């Protein structure tokens, strides 16, 4: 097995390095002005390095699919500390979905402004009694004249207060079987009837929200996919969300910071890195990381041949969440009581940021479908085990 990049790809890497050294000259810890970041993103997009899957007429970089080039861009941009695509559910989930399932006017109306950061989206899926069993959701959408009128409640809606739009799964066909009764609607959040209430988290943050919708209106044409076809559209979105969560880059960066921590923290007068128990755990984690790396390579190979990655995406998301949790546990053992400090406003976080990592690692085993549900699906569809009696639909949110 030859895991080297081809000469063509190595030449491409040099091209990227040259582009970055000319156009991104900030130090890694620098805080460039938002205008500088925006201008850089625009240039990188025009060169075809960012938003490669988005056609130029919607503001993208429009390049033929090449997962290896995409990988090289990600590696080199990360190494240079340069801004990559705007993160968030708008760019990472909605845009690919509109390209796959949306109508032409919807792409023209929403894609460019989303990747430029003007339209910020939140995801309205989960409801108080519908998480893993998402298809049971009850928020109603009724077509009245040329508008959908929406009533119900969403929960765990990340960053809803920063968003100006929501993509939501809504029950529009109450008589149909549960999966066939859902439609995928786009909703402007800036209107009467929307009540967004922050949920305070155990780590003090308030990224989550409850969103109450009372007689909220959206044009009849703001539906993605056919009426009653929202479940299929939402599956396409989750595929993108799992890709987002399962990225190997994140695991690499996390492990590098854990190693840095083990070098800095002292144990019995020497860096913790020299302690045999710590080394043992780090070696075990390095093993996990390598397994993830090769699993990602298999995914890349399949995708570069135009084949579906199948359940591998799900496996990679699962192993990335597990890895994040194991790294966080190890880091807490290293920083010990320091993890209990709370960050002063405006001050850069010190070792206490590992507590956030720990809390975040628990969250990522829930977001985008819980690890339990992922295991069920892998067991049933990957290993051919009998269906879980408690979840006869075999689907997770
Ligand atoms: C960080 C984060 C961000 C999120 N952002 C959003 C967002 O922006 N928009 C949005 O709509 N939602 C969001 N969510 C919600 C998320 O999608 C749900 O929390 C998730 O789908 C689980 O649903 P639930 O919380 O209702 O748990 P439940 O479905 O009630 O599950 C509770 C527990 O029971 C287990 N369980 C349930 N059914 C089974 C089964 N059949 N077999 C085995 N175990 C089972 C689960 O694994 C879990 O451990 C977010 C969640 C997190 C943590």
XYZ file of C-alpha atoms and ligand atoms in Angstrom, residues 89 122-134 154-160 167 207-208 238 241 360 362-376 388-392 395-397, ligand 1:
103
model
C -24.398 24.573 9.873
C -29.502 27.271 12.758
C -30.805 23.721 12.551
C -34.377 23.146 13.760
C -34.673 19.390 14.090
C -34.853 18.227 17.711
C -37.936 18.701 19.835
C -38.568 18.012 23.523
C -39.811 14.457 22.815
C -38.093 13.838 19.503
C -34.328 13.432 19.426
C -33.150 9.943 18.564
C -36.653 9.184 17.317
C -36.647 12.373 15.264
C -37.625 23.104 18.743
C -34.921 22.453 21.336
C -31.116 22.239 21.563
C -30.989 24.670 18.648
C -27.317 25.666 18.601
C -26.523 29.346 18.046
C -30.149 30.215 17.250
C -33.741 25.143 8.287
C -25.032 28.080 22.900
C -28.202 25.995 23.016
C -26.889 14.559 8.497
C -23.013 16.946 9.753
C -17.588 19.213 24.843
C -19.674 14.450 26.138
C -21.729 16.719 23.886
C -20.178 15.408 20.695
C -21.255 11.880 21.611
C -24.840 13.194 21.424
C -24.839 15.812 18.636
C -25.727 14.611 15.143
C -27.121 11.310 16.475
C -25.969 9.732 19.742
C -23.152 7.196 19.889
C -25.648 4.540 21.055
C -27.775 5.074 17.973
C -24.707 5.086 15.730
C -23.684 1.726 17.221
C -27.161 0.370 16.569
C -33.154 -3.155 17.728
C -36.683 -3.768 19.019
C -36.651 -0.375 20.813
C -35.931 1.509 17.586
C -37.791 -0.285 14.814
C -32.897 5.763 12.151
C -31.306 8.385 14.346
C -31.658 12.117 14.270
C -23.608 19.824 21.065
C -24.994 19.558 20.555
C -25.501 20.364 19.562
C -26.810 20.133 19.092
N -27.301 20.999 18.174
C -28.552 20.798 17.692
C -29.094 21.710 16.745
O -28.476 22.724 16.376
N -30.325 21.465 16.259
C -31.062 20.365 16.644
O -32.144 20.178 16.121
N -30.589 19.513 17.584
C -29.348 19.711 18.122
N -28.852 18.856 19.090
C -29.718 17.807 19.617
C -29.305 16.395 19.227
O -29.549 16.123 17.867
C -30.078 15.439 20.164
O -29.675 15.736 21.476
C -29.797 13.999 19.843
O -30.341 13.634 18.613
C -30.347 13.058 20.945
O -31.677 13.335 21.197
P -32.197 13.573 22.698
O -31.327 14.623 23.333
O -33.657 13.843 22.625
O -31.897 12.230 23.458
P -32.810 10.915 23.464
O -33.166 10.537 22.074
O -33.918 11.113 24.437
O -31.782 9.851 24.018
C -31.462 9.780 25.433
C -30.488 8.626 25.616
O -31.134 7.393 25.240
C -30.360 6.713 24.238
N -31.272 6.079 23.276
C -32.379 6.619 22.726
N -32.930 5.729 21.852
C -32.131 4.625 21.875
C -32.154 3.380 21.187
N -33.112 3.070 20.316
N -31.154 2.495 21.446
C -30.162 2.785 22.321
N -30.095 3.955 22.998
C -31.058 4.860 22.785
C -29.545 7.791 23.570
O -28.364 7.257 22.999
C -29.237 8.724 24.747
O -28.138 8.233 25.450
C -27.597 19.069 19.605
C -27.059 18.264 20.608
C -25.798 18.512 21.105
C -25.279 17.667 22.210
